[in-house]
GROMACS .gro file of C-alpha atoms in nm:
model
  318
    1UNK     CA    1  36.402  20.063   1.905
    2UNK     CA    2  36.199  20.349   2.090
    3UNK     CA    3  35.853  20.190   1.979
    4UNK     CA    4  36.000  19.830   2.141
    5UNK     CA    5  36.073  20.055   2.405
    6UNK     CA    6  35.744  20.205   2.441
    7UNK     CA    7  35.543  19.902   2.425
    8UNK     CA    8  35.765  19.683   2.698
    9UNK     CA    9  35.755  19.945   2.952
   10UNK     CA   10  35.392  19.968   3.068
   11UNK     CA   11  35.411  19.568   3.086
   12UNK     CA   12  35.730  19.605   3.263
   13UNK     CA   13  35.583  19.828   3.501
   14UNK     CA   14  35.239  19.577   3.511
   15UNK     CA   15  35.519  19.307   3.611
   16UNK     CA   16  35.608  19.525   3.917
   17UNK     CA   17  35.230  19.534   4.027
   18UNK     CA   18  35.215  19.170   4.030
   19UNK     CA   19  35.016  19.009   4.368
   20UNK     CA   20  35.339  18.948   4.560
   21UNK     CA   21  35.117  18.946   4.891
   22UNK     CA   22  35.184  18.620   5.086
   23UNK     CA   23  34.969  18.736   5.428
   24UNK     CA   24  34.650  18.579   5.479
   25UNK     CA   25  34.484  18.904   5.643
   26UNK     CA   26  34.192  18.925   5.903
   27UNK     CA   27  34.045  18.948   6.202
   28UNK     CA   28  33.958  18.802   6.561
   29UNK     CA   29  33.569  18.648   6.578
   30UNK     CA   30  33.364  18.460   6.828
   31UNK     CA   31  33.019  18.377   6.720
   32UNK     CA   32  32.792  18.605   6.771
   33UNK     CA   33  32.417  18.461   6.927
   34UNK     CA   34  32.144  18.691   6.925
   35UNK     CA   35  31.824  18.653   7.152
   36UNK     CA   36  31.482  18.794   7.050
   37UNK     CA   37  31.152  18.886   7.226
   38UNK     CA   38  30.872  18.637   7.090
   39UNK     CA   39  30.587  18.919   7.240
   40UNK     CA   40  30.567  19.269   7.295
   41UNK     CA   41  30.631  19.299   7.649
   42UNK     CA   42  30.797  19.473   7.928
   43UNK     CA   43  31.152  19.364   8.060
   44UNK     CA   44  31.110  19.276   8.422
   45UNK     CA   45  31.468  19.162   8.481
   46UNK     CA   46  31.813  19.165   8.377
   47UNK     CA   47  32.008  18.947   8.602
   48UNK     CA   48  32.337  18.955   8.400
   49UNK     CA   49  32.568  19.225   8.317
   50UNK     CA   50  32.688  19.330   7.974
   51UNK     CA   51  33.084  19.201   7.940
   52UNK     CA   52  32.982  18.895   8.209
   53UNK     CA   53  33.050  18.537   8.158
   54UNK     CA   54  32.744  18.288   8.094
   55UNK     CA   55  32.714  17.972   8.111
   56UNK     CA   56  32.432  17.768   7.892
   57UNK     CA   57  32.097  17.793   8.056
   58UNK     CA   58  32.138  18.105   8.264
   59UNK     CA   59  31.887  18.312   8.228
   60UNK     CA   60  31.959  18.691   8.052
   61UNK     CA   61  31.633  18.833   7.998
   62UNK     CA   62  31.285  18.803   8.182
   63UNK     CA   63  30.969  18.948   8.019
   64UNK     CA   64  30.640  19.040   8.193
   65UNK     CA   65  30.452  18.673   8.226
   66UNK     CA   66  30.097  18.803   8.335
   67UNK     CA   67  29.923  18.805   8.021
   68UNK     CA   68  30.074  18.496   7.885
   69UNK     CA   69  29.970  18.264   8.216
   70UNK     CA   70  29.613  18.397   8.171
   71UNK     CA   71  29.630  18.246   7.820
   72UNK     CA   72  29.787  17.978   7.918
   73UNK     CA   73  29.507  17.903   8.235
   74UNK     CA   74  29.233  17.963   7.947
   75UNK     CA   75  29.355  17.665   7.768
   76UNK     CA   76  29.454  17.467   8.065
   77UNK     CA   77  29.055  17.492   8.216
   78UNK     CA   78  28.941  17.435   7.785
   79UNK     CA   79  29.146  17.069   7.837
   80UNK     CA   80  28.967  17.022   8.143
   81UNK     CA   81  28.655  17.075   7.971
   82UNK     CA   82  28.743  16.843   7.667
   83UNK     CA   83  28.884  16.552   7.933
   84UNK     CA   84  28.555  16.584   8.155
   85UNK     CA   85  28.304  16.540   7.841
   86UNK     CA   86  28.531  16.260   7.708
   87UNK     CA   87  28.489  16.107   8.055
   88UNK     CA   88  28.134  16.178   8.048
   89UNK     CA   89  28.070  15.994   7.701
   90UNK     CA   90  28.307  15.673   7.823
   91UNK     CA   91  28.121  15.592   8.110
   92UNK     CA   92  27.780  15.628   7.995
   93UNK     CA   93  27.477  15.750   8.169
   94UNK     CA   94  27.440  15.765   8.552
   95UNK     CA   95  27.291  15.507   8.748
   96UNK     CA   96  27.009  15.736   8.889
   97UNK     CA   97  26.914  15.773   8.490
   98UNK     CA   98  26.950  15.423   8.385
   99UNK     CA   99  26.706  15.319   8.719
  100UNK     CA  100  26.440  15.593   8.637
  101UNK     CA  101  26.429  15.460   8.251
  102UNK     CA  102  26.391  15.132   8.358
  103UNK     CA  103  26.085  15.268   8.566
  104UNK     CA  104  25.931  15.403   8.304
  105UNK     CA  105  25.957  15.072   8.056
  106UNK     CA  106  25.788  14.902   8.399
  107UNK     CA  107  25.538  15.137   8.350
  108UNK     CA  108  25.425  15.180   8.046
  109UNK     CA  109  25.421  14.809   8.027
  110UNK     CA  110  25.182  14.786   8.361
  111UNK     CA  111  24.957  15.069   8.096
  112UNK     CA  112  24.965  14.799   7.807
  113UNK     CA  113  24.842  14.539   8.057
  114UNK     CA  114  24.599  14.725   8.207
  115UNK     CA  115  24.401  14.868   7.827
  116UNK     CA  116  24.476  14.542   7.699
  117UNK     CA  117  24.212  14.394   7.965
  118UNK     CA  118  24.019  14.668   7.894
  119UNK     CA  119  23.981  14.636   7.519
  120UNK     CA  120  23.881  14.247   7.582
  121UNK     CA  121  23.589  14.356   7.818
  122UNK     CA  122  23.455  14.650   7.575
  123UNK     CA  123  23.494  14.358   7.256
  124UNK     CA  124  23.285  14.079   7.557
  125UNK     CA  125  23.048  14.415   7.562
  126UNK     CA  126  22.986  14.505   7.270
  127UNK     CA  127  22.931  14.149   7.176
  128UNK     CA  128  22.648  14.131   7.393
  129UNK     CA  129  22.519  14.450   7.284
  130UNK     CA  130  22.540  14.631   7.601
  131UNK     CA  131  22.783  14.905   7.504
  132UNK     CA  132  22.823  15.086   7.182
  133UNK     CA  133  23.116  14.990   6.913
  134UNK     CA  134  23.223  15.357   7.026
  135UNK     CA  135  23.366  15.271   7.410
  136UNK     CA  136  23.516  14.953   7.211
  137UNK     CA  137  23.735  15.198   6.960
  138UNK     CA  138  23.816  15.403   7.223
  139UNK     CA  139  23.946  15.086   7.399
  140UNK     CA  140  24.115  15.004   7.114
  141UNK     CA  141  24.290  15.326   7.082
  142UNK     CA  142  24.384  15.350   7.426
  143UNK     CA  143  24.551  14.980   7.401
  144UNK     CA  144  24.712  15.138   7.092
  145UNK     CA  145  24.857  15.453   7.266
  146UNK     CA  146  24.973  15.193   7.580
  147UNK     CA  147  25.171  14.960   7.304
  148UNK     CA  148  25.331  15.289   7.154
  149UNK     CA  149  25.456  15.398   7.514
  150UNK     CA  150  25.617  15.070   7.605
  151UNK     CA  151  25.807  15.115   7.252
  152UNK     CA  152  25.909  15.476   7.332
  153UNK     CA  153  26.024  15.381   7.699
  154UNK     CA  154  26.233  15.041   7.549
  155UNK     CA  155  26.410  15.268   7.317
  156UNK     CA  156  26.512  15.527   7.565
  157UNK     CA  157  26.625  15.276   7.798
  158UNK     CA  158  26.792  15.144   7.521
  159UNK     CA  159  26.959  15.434   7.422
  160UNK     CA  160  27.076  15.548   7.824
  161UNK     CA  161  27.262  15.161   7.845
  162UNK     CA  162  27.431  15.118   7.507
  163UNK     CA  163  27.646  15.445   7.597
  164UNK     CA  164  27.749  15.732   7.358
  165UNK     CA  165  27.821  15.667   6.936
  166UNK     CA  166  28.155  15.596   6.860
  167UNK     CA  167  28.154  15.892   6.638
  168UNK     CA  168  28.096  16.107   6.961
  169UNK     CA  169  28.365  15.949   7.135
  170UNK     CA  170  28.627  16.018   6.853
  171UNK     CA  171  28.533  16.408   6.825
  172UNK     CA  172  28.532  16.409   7.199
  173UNK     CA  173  28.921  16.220   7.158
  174UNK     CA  174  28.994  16.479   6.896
  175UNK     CA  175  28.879  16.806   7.080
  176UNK     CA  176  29.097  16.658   7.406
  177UNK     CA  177  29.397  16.671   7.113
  178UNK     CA  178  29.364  16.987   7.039
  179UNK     CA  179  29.319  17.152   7.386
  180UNK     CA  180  29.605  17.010   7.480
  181UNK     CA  181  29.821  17.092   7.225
  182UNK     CA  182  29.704  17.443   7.265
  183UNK     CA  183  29.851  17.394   7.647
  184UNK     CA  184  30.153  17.277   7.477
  185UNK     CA  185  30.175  17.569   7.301
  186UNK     CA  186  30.075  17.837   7.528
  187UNK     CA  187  30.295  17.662   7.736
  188UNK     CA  188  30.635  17.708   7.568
  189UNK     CA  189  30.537  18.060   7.475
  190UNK     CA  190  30.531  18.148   7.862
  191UNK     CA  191  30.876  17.958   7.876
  192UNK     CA  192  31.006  18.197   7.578
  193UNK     CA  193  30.946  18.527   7.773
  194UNK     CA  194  31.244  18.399   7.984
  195UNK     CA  195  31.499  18.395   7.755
  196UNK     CA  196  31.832  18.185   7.860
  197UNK     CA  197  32.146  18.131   7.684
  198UNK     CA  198  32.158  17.873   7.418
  199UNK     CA  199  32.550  17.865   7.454
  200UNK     CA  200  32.803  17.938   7.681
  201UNK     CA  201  32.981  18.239   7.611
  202UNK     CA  202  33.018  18.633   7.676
  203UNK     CA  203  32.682  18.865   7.699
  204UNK     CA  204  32.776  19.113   7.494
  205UNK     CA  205  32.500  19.354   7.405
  206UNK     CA  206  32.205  19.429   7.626
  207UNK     CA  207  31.983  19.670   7.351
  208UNK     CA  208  31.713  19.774   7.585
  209UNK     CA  209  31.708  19.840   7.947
  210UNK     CA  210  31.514  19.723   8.260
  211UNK     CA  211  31.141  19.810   8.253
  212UNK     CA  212  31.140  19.898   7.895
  213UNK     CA  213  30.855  19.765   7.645
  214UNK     CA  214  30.989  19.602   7.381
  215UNK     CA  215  30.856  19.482   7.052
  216UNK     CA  216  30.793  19.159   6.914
  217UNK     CA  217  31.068  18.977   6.785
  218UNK     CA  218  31.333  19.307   6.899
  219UNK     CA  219  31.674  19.144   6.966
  220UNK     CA  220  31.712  19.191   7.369
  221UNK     CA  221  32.060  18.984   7.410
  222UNK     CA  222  32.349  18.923   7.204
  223UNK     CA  223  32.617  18.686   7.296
  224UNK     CA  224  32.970  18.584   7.200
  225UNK     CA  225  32.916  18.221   7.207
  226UNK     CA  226  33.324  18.113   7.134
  227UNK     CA  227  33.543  18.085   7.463
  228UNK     CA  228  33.833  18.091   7.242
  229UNK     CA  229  33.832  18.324   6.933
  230UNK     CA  230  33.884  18.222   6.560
  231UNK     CA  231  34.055  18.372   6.298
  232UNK     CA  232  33.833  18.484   6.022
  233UNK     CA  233  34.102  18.544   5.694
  234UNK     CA  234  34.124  18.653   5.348
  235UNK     CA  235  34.341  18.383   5.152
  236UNK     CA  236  34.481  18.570   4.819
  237UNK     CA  237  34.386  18.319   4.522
  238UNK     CA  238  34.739  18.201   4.437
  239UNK     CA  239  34.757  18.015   4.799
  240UNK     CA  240  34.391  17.873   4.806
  241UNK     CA  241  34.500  17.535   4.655
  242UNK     CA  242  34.700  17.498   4.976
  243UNK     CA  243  34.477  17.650   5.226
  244UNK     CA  244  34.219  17.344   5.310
  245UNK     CA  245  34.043  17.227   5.635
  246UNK     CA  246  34.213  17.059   5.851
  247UNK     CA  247  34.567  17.229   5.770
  248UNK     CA  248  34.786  17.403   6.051
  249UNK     CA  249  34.899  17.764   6.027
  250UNK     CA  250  35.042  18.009   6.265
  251UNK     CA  251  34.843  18.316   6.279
  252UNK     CA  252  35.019  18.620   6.433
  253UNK     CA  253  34.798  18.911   6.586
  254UNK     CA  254  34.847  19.251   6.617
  255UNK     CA  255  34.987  19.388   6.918
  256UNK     CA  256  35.129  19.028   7.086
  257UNK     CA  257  35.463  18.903   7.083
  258UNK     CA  258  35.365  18.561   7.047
  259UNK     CA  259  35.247  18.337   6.719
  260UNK     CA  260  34.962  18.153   6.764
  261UNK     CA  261  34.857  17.806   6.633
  262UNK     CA  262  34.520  17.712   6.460
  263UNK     CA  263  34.378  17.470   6.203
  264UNK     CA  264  34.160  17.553   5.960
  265UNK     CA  265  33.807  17.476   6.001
  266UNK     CA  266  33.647  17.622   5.667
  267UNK     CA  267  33.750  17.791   5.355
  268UNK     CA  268  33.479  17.936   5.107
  269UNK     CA  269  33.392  17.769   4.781
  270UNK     CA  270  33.341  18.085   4.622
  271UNK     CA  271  33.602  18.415   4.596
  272UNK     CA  272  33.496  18.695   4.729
  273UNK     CA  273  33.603  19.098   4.687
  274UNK     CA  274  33.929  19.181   4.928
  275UNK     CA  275  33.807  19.343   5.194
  276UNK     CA  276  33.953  19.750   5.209
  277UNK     CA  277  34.237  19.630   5.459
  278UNK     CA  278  34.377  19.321   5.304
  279UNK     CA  279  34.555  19.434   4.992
  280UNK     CA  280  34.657  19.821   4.837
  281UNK     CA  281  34.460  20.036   4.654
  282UNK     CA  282  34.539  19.867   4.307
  283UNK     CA  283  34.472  19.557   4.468
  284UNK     CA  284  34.155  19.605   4.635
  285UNK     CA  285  33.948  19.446   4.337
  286UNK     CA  286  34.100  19.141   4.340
  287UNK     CA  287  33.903  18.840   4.460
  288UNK     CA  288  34.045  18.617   4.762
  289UNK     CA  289  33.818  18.355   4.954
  290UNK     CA  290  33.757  18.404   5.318
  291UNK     CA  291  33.828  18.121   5.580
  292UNK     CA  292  33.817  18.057   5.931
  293UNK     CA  293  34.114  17.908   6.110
  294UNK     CA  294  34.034  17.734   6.505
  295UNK     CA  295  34.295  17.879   6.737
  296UNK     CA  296  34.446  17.708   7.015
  297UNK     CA  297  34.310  17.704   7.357
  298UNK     CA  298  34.579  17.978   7.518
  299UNK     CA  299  34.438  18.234   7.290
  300UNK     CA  300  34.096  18.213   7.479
  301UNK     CA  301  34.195  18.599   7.674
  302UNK     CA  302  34.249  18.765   7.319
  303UNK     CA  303  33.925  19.002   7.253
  304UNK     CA  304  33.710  18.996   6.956
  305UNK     CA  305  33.799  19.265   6.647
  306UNK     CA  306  34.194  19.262   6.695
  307UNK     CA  307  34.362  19.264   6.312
  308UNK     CA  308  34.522  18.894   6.255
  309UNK     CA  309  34.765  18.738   5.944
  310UNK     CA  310  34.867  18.441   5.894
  311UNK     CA  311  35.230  18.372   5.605
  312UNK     CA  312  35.109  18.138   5.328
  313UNK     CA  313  35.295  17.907   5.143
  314UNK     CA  314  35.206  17.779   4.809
  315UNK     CA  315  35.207  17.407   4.729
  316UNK     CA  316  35.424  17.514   4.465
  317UNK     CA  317  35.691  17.692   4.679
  318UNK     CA  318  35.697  17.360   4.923
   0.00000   0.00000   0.00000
């Protein structure tokens, strides 16, 4: 009888240690937003106070600008460039250089008339004997050289009316492209040294202060984006069947008189360790999953941190 004894008592006493907890335990939480610098610069402005309301747009942190707008006027004058030569290579030559090519063709061809009647006198010439065959090659030559420069002048007049190679046109297209994309760019990095709130919310952390440098990518702002606050809770494991999105609890919160109601928004698929506060000491290593449950819109004055629980029922017990 004393061995039944002594092998019922530590599992009676294992019964008494049994998870009786039926508190889903937490904490207040708005969404916190966090703001960083995209370049190393130096704050020029902080027009909002830590603990102030913001709206979305309004602007919480403005970096020095100078060096960015002389990047940013570097690649603005490098599209001007790029449109000016594209300009240049769709509308072809000038007039003034078209006329002046066409004088030359004129002239050359004048040349060619002029050593062609030369070369027939010098052949008449030499015919008769009165020259030698040399003056009549050197005719010939010269009548050559004329025919050559007519050729030359026809293909640069040629060349100044048929307008630039398609080829040239597309490169010029494609370096127009990329200058202005570079604008783009240099554009919205000037636009990210003002940094403006993404959400409406509280400002709730201002790291550095006015007419410090910062580094690149330092977080300067941090917001609470939530107007009203969300219960973030620890659901023990015996109540997560129950405890889906979408169901209504009451959540009660430390140091109010009044019960609060929310609907759950999200519940984890996965468990995850009790945190230190949610269970005893020989609970602590027990697995719960963590959820968030949407408050109601009175509860928009409670402040962030402030210890929460919600009663759970099991789908069993209803």
């Amino acid at each position: 009888m004393r061995h039944i004894l002594l092998v019922l008592f530590p599992l009676l006493i294992l019964g008494c240690h049994q998870d009786t907890s039926t508190q889903a335990l937490g904490t207040l939480e708005r969404d916190r937003v966090t703001f960083s610098a995209t370049a190393g610069e130096i704050i020029r402005e902080l027009p909002v106070k830590e603990g102030e309301a913001v709206n979305q747009g309004q602007v919480l942190v403005r970096l020095d600008s100078r060096n960015q707008e002389a990047v940013l006027a570097h690649a603005v004058a490098e599209q001007s460039r790029a449109e000016a030569y594209l300009d240049k290579l769709s509308n072809g030559e000038r007039p003034e250089d078209i006329a002046a090519g066409q004088a030359r063709v004129a002239r050359a061809k004048a040349q060619l008339v002029e050593s062609q009647k030369n070369y027939k006198r010098k052949s008449e010439l030499v015919a008769k004997k009165l020259i030698s065959q040399s003056e009549k090659d050197s005719a010939l030559a010269a009548r050559d050289s004329a025919k050559a420069e007519l050729d030359s002048a026809n293909e640069e007049f040629g060349k100044l009316t048929a307008g630039a190679r398609p080829e040239d046109i597309a490169q010029a297209k494609a370096q127009l492209q990329a200058a202005q994309a570079d604008v783009a760019l240099q554009s919205q990095k000037l636009e990210e040294l003002t940094i403006v709130a993404t959400r409406d919310g509280i400002l709730d952390n201002l790291p550095y202060n006015l007419g410090e440098r910062v580094p690149a990518n330092a977080i300067v702002a941090v917001i609470q984006a939530n107007r009203v606050p969300y219960a973030r809770v620890y659901v023990p494991a015996s109540y997560r069947l129950d405890f889906v999105p979408g169901k209504q609890v009451t959540v009660n919160v430390d140091g109010s008189a009044d019960s609060y109601q929310g609907k759950v928004r999200w519940v984890a698929s996965e468990a995850s360790f009790t945190p230190y506060y949610a269970l005893t000491e020989e609970e602590r290593s027990r697995l719960m999953y963590l959820a968030e449950v949407d408050l109601e819109e009175r509860a928009v004055s409670l402040p962030s941190g402030v210890p929460v629980k919600s009663y759970l029922r099991s789908a069993a017990n209803e």
